[in-house]
GROMACS .gro file of C-alpha atoms in nm:
model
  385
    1UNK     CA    1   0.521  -0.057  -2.243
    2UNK     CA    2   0.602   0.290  -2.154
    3UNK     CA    3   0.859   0.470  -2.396
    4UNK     CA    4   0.889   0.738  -2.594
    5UNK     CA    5   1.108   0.677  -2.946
    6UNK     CA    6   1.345   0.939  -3.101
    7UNK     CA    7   1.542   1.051  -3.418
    8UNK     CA    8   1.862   0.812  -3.411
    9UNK     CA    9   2.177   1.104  -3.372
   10UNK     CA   10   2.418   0.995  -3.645
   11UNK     CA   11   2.727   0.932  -3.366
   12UNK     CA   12   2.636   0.622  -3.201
   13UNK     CA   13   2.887   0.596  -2.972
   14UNK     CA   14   2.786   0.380  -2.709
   15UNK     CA   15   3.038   0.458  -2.420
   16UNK     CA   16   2.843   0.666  -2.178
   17UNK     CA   17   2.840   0.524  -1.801
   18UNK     CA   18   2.554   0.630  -1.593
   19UNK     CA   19   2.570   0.663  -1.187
   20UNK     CA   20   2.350   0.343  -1.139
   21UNK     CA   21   2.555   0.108  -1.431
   22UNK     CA   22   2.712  -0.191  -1.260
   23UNK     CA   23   3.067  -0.085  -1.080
   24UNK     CA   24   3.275  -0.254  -1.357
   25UNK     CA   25   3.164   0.021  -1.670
   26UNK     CA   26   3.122   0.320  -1.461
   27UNK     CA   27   3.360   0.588  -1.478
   28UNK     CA   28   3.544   0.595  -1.149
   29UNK     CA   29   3.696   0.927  -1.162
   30UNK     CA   30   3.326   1.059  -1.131
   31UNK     CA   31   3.317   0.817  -0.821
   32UNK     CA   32   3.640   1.015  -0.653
   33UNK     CA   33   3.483   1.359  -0.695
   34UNK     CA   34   3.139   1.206  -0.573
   35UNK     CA   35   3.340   1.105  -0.286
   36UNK     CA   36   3.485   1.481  -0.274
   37UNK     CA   37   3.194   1.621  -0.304
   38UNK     CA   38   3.044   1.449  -0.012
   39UNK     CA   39   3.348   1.516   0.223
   40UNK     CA   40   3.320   1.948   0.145
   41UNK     CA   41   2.929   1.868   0.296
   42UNK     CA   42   3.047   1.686   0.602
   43UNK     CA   43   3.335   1.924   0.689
   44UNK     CA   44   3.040   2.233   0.632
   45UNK     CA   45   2.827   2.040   0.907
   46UNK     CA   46   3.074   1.935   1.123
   47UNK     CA   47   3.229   2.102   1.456
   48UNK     CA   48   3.535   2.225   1.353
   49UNK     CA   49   3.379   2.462   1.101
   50UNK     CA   50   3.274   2.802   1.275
   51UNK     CA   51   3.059   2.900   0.974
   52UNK     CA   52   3.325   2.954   0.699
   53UNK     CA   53   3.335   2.635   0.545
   54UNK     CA   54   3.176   2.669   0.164
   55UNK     CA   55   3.009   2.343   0.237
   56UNK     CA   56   2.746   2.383   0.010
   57UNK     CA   57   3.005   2.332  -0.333
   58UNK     CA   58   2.958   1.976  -0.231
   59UNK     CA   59   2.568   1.986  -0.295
   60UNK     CA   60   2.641   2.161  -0.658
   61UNK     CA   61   2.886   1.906  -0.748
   62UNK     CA   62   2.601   1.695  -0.683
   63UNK     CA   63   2.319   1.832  -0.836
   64UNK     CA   64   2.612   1.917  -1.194
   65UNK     CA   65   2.677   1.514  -1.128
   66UNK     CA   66   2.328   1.364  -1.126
   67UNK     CA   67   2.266   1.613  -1.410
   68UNK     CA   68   2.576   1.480  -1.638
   69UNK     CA   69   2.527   1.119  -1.541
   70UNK     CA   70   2.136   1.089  -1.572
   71UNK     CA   71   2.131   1.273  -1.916
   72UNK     CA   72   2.389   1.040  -2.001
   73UNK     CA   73   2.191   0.744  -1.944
   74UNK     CA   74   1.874   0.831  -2.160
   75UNK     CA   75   2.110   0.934  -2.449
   76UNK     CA   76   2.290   0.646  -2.441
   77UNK     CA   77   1.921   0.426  -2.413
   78UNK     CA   78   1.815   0.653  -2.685
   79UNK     CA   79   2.167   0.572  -2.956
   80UNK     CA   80   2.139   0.203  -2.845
   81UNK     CA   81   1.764   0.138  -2.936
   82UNK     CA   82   1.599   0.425  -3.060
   83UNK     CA   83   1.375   0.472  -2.769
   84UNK     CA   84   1.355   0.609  -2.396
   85UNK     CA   85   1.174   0.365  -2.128
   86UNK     CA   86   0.991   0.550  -1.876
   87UNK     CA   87   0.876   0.286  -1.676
   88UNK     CA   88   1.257   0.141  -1.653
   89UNK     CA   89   1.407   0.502  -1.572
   90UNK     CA   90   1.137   0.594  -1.292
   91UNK     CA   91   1.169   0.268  -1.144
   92UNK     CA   92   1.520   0.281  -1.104
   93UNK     CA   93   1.546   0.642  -0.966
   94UNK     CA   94   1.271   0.460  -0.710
   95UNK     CA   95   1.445   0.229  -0.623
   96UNK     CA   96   1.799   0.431  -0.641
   97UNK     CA   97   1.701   0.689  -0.415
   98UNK     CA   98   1.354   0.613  -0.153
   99UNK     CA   99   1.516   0.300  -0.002
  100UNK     CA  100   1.782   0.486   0.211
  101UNK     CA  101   1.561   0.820   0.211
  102UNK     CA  102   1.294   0.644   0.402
  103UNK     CA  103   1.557   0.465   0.607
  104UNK     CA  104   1.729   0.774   0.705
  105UNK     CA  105   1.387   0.944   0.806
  106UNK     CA  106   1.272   0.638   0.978
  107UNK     CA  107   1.587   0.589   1.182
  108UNK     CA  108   1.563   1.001   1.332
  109UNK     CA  109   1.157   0.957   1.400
  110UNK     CA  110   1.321   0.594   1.632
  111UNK     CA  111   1.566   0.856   1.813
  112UNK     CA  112   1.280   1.105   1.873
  113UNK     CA  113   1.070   0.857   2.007
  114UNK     CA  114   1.327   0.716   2.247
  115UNK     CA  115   1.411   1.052   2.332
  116UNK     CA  116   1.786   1.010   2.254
  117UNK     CA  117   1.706   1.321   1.987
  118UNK     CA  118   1.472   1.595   2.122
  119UNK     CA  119   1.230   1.748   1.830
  120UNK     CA  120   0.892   1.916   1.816
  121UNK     CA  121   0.793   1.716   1.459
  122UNK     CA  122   0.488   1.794   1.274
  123UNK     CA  123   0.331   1.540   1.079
  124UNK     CA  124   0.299   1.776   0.739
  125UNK     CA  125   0.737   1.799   0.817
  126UNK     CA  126   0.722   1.428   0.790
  127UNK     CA  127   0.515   1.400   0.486
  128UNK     CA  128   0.731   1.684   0.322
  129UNK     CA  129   1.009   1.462   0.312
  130UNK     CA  130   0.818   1.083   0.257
  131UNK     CA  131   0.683   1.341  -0.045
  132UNK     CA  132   1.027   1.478  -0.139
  133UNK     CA  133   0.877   1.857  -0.113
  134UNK     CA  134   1.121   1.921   0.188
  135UNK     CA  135   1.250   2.209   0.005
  136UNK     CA  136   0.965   2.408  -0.033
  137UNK     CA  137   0.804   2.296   0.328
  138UNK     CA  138   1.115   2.430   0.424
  139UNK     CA  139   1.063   2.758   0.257
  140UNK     CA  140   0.713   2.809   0.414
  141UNK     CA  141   0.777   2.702   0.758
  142UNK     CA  142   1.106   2.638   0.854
  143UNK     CA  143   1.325   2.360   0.940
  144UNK     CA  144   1.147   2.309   1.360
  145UNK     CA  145   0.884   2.062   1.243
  146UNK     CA  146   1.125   1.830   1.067
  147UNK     CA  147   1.247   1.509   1.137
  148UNK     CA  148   1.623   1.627   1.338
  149UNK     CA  149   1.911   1.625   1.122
  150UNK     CA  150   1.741   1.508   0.842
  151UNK     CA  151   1.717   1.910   0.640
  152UNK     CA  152   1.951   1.749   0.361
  153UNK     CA  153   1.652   1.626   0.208
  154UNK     CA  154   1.624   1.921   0.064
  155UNK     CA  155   1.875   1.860  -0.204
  156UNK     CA  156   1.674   1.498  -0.299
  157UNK     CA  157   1.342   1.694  -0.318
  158UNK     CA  158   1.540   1.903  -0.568
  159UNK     CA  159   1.624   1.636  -0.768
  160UNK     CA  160   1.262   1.424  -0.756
  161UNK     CA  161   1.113   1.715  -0.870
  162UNK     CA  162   1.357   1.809  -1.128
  163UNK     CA  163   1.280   1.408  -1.254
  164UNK     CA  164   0.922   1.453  -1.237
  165UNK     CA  165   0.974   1.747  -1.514
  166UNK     CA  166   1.277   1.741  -1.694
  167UNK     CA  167   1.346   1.409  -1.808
  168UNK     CA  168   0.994   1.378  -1.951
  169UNK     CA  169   1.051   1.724  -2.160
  170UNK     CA  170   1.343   1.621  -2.298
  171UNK     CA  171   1.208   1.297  -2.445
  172UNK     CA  172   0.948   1.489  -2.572
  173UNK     CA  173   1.130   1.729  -2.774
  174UNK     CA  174   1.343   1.432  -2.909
  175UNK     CA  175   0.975   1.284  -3.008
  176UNK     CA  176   0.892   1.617  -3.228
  177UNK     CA  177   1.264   1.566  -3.358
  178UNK     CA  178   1.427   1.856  -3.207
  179UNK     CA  179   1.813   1.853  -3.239
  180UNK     CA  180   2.022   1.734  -2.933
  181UNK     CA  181   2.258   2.028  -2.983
  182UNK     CA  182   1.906   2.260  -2.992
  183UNK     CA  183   1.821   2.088  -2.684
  184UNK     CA  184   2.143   2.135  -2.512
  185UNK     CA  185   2.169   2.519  -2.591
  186UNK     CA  186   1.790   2.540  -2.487
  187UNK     CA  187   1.882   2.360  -2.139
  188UNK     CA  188   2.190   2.583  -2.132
  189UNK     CA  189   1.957   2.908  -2.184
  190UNK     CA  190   1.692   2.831  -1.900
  191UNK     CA  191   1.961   2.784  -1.658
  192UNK     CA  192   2.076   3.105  -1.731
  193UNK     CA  193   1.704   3.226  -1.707
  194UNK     CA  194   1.737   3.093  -1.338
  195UNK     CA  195   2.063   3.284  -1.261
  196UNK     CA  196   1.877   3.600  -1.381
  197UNK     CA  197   1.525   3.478  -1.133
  198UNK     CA  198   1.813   3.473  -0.853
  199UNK     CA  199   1.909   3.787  -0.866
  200UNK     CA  200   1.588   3.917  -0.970
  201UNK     CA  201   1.391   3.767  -0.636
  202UNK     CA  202   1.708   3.888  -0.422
  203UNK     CA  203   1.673   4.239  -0.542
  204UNK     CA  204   1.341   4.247  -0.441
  205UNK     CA  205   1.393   4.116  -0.087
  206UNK     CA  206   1.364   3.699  -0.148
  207UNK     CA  207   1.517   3.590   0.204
  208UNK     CA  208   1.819   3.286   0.214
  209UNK     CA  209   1.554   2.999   0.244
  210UNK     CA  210   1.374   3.075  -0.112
  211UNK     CA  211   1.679   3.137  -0.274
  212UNK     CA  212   1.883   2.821  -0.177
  213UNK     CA  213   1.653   2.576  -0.121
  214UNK     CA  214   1.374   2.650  -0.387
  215UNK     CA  215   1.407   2.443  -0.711
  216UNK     CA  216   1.310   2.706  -0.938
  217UNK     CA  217   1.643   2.888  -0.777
  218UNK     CA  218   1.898   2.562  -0.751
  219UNK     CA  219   1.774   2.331  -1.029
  220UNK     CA  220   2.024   2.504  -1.279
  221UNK     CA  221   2.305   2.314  -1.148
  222UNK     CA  222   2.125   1.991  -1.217
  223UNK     CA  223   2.092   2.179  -1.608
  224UNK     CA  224   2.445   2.253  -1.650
  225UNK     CA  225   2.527   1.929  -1.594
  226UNK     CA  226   2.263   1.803  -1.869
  227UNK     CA  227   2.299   2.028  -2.095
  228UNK     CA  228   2.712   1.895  -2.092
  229UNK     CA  229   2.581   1.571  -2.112
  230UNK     CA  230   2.426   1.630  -2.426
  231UNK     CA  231   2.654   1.926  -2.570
  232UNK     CA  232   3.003   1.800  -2.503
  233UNK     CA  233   3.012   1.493  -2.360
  234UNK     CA  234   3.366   1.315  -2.334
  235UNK     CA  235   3.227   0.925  -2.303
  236UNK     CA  236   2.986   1.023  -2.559
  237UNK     CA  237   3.261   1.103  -2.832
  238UNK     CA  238   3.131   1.463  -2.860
  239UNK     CA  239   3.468   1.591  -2.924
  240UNK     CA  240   3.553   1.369  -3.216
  241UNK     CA  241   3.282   1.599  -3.421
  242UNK     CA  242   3.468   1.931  -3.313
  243UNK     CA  243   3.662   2.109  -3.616
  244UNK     CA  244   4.048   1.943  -3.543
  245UNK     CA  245   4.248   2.283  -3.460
  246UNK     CA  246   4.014   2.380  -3.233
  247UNK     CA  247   4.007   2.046  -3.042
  248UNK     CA  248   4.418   2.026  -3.068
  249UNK     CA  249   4.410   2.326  -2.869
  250UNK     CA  250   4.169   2.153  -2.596
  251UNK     CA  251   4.354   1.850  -2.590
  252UNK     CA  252   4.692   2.031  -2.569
  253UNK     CA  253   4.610   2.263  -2.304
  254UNK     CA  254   4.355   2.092  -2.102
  255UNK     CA  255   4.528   2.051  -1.785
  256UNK     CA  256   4.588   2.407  -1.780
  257UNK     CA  257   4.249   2.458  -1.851
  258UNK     CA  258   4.109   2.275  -1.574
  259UNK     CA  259   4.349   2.453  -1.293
  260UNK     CA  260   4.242   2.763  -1.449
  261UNK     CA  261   3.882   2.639  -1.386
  262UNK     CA  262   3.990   2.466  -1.030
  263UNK     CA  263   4.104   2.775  -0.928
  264UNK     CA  264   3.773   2.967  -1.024
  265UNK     CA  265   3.571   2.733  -0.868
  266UNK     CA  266   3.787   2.727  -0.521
  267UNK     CA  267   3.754   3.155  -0.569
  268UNK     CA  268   3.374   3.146  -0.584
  269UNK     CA  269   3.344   2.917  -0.324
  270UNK     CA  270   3.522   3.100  -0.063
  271UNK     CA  271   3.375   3.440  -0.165
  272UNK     CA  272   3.195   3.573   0.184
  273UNK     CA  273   2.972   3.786   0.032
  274UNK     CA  274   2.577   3.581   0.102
  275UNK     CA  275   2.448   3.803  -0.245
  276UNK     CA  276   2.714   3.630  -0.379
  277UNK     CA  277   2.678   3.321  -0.335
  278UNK     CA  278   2.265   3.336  -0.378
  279UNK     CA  279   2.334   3.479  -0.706
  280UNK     CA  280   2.592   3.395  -0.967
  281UNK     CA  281   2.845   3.163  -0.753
  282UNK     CA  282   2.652   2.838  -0.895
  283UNK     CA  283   2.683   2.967  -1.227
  284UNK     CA  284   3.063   3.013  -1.226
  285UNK     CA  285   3.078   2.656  -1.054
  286UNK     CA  286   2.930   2.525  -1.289
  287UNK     CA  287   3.122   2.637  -1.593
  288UNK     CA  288   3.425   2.545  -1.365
  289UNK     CA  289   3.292   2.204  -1.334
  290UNK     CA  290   3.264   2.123  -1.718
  291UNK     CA  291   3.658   2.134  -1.778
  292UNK     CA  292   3.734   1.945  -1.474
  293UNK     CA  293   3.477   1.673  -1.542
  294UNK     CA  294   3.661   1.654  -1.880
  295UNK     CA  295   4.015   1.610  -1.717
  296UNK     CA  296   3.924   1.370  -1.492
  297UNK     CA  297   3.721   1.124  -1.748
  298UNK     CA  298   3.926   1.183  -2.025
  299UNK     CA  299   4.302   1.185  -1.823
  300UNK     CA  300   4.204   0.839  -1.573
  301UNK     CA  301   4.584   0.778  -1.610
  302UNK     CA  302   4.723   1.126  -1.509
  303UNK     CA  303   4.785   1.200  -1.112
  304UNK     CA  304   4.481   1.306  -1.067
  305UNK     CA  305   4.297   1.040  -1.195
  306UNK     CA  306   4.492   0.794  -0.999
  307UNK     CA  307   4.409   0.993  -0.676
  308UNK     CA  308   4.040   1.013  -0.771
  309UNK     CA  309   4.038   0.635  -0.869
  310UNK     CA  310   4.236   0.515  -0.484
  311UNK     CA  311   3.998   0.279  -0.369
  312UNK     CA  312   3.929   0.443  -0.053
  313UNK     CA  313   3.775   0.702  -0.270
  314UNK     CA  314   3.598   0.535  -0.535
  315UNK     CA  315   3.485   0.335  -0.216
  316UNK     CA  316   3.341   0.606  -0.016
  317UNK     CA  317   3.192   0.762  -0.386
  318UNK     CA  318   3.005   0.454  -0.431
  319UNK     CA  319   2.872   0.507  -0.004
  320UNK     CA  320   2.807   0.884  -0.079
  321UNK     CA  321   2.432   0.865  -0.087
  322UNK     CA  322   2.366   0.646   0.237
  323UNK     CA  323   2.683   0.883   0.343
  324UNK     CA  324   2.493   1.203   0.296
  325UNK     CA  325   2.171   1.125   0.444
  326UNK     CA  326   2.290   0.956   0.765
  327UNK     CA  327   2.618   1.193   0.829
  328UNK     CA  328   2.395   1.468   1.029
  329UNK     CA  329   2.266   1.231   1.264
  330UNK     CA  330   2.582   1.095   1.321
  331UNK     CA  331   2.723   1.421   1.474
  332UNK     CA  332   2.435   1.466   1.658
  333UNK     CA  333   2.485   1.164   1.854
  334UNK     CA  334   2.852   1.157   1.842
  335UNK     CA  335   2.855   1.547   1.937
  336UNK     CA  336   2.773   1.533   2.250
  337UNK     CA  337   2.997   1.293   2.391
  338UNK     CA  338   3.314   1.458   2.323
  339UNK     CA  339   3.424   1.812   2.376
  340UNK     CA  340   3.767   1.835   2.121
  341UNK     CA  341   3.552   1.941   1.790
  342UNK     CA  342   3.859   1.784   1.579
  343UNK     CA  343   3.784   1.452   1.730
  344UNK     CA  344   3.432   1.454   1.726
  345UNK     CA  345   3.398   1.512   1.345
  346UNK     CA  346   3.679   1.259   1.283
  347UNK     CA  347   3.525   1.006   1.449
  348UNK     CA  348   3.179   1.118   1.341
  349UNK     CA  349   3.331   1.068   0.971
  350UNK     CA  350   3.460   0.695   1.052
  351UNK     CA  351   3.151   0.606   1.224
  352UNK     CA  352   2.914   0.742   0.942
  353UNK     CA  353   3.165   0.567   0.680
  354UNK     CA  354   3.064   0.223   0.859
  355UNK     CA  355   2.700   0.287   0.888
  356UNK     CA  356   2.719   0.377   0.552
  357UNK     CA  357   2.833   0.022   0.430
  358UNK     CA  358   2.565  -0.136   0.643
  359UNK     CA  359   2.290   0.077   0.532
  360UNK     CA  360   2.463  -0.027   0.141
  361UNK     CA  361   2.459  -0.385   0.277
  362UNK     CA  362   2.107  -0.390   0.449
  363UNK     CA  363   1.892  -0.168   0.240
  364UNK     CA  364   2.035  -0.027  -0.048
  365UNK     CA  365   2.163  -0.380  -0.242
  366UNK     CA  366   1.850  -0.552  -0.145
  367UNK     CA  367   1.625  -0.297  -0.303
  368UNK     CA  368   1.861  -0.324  -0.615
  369UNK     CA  369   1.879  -0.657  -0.648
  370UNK     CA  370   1.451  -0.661  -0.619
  371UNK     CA  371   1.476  -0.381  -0.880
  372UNK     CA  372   1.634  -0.588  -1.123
  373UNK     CA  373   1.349  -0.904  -1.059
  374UNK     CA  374   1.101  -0.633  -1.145
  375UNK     CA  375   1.274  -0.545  -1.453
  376UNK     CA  376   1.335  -0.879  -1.589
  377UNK     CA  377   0.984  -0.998  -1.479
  378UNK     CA  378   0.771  -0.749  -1.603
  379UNK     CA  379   0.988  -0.513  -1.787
  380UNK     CA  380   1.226  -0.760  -1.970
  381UNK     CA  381   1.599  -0.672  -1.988
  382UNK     CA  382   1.748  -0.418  -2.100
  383UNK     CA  383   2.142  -0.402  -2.215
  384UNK     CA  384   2.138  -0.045  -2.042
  385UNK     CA  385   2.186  -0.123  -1.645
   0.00000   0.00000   0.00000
């Protein structure tokens, strides 16, 4: 058995709600911005947007979400029994994640060799993303050589790498005892580190391609969003330990807060300037993102959280990863056949909605359902889903 055991943290709240939990304990606010999130990428891809569209917010929110959430899990495996499984946490992501990546890459190599999608593919483009090193293929030789419409892989090669690493250091320095607040700060400190590498390989003539698709340049969203996972976590009952006037004044003023921080967030986004935006935009989103992940898991009740929690939201939240992958190819085909760009991307966003669900249907809750066989059959179960 693979696992790593820790110092117990004296708070053992137990509340936390990771992204692949079953639907009835996760947090469905998250679900409504996931849902958000994935809408700001479409509208960034799609026709109507002549290039000004800060599409790429969505793919922060993503990488701060999958940060917060992961993290999340492995503290709350590590407060319920002491220990980390590696074997159970790599399998899931597995399972989680290749199913609909290899779908989606599958399904554009069918349309180039129908020829309903022209491409010029090299087989290293098509390893690059069966490898989940897209990123940095992409870097070195460009997009040409890729399965079409299938660049978003990217972002997952971001994340599979940052898995590969991250996870693994943090359960060591909980093995040599090292303080989850010391290990927050520390996350907190090498994502600054990255903010500073940004602007230090722009300066010195880094071109768009290494500076937004690298991981040593983007993985600091992923960061932020782990380091709040273990520094201030509101399902984790992090704020119950802060000194009482302090956390009146949060409490009292949070909404206000989180506008303040919605409003940042919308005025980094729409900033034109490219240095910008390759420099410290992710870093103000960021910030901007820890109040307003607060307000919406701690306020479910409020407007928001009723808007965020509509079931056409928390629906298309719980579609957003089969949503993201397969949305570019859907445009490509639907493109074409229409001239009004307005109704191409509206029915582009219907049609990828419904292939979506199948692809959730056909591929995705098979491979979860065989995940779970695996565990119980040679992992045994485990309380932490």
């Amino acid at each position: 058995m693979l696992s790593i055991r820790g110092p117990l943290p004296r708070n053992r709240s137990l509340s936390a709600i990771p992204s692949d939990m079953p639907a009835r304990s996760r947090i469905r606010s998250l679900d409504g911005l996931r849902a958000l999130a994935v809408l700001v990428v479409f509208v960034g891809h799609g026709r109507t947007d002549q290039g000004q569209w800060p599409g790429y917010v969505g793919v922060t929110v993503f990488f701060f979400l999958s940060g917060f959430l992961i993290t999340t899990l492995l503290r709350k495996e590590l407060e319920q029994s002491g220990r980390i499984h590696l074997a159970r946490f790599y399998l899931r992501r597995t399972f989680r994640i290749l199913p609909a990546a290899y779908f989606t890459i599958a399904v554009s190599l069918l349309l180039v060799a129908t020829g309903v999608l022209p491409a010029a593919i090299s087989e290293w483009g098509v390893l690059s993303e069966f490898l989940n090193y897209t990123n940095y293929y992409i870097v070195a030789v460009g997009y040409e050589s890729l399965p079409p419409e299938t660049s978003q892989m990217w972002s997952l090669a971001v994340e599979e790498q940052y898995y590969l690493v991250v996870p693994m250091a943090l359960l060591v320095a909980y093995r040599v005892r090292a303080r989850r607040i010391w290990i927050g700060w520390g996350l907190v400190t090498v994502a600054l580190g990255i903010a500073g590498w940004r602007i230090f390989l722009g300066v010195n003539g880094a071109d768009f391609d290494r500076l937004y698709f690298s991981t040593d340049t983007r993985i600091d969203s992923i960061l932020w969003g782990a380091a709040f996972a273990l520094l201030l976590n509101p399902v984790m009952g992090d704020a119950a330990r802060w000194a009482g006037r302090f956390r009146r004044w949060v409490s009292q003023n949070l909404a206000w807060i989180t506008l303040i921080a919605v409003v940042a967030l919308a005025g980094s986004a729409v900033v034109p300037a490219l240095s910008f935006r390759l420099s410290i935009a992710t870093t103000i989103q960021c910030l901007a993102l820890i109040p307003i992940f607060w307000y919406v898991t701690t306020r479910p009740g409020g407007l928001v959280g009723r808007v965020l929690n509509s079931r056409v939201l928390v629906r298309l939240g719980a579609l957003s990863f089969s949503f993201y992958l397969l949305h570019k190819l859907v445009l490509a085909l639907i493109g074409p056949l229409m001239d009004v760009p307005i109704v191409t991307d509206v029915m582009s966003l219907l049609v990828s909605v419904a292939v979506s669900q199948l692809v959730f249907w056909v591929v995705e809750s098979p491979f979860m359902r065989l995940r779970v066989r695996i565990e119980q059959r040679f992992l045994g179960s485990s309380s932490t889903a």
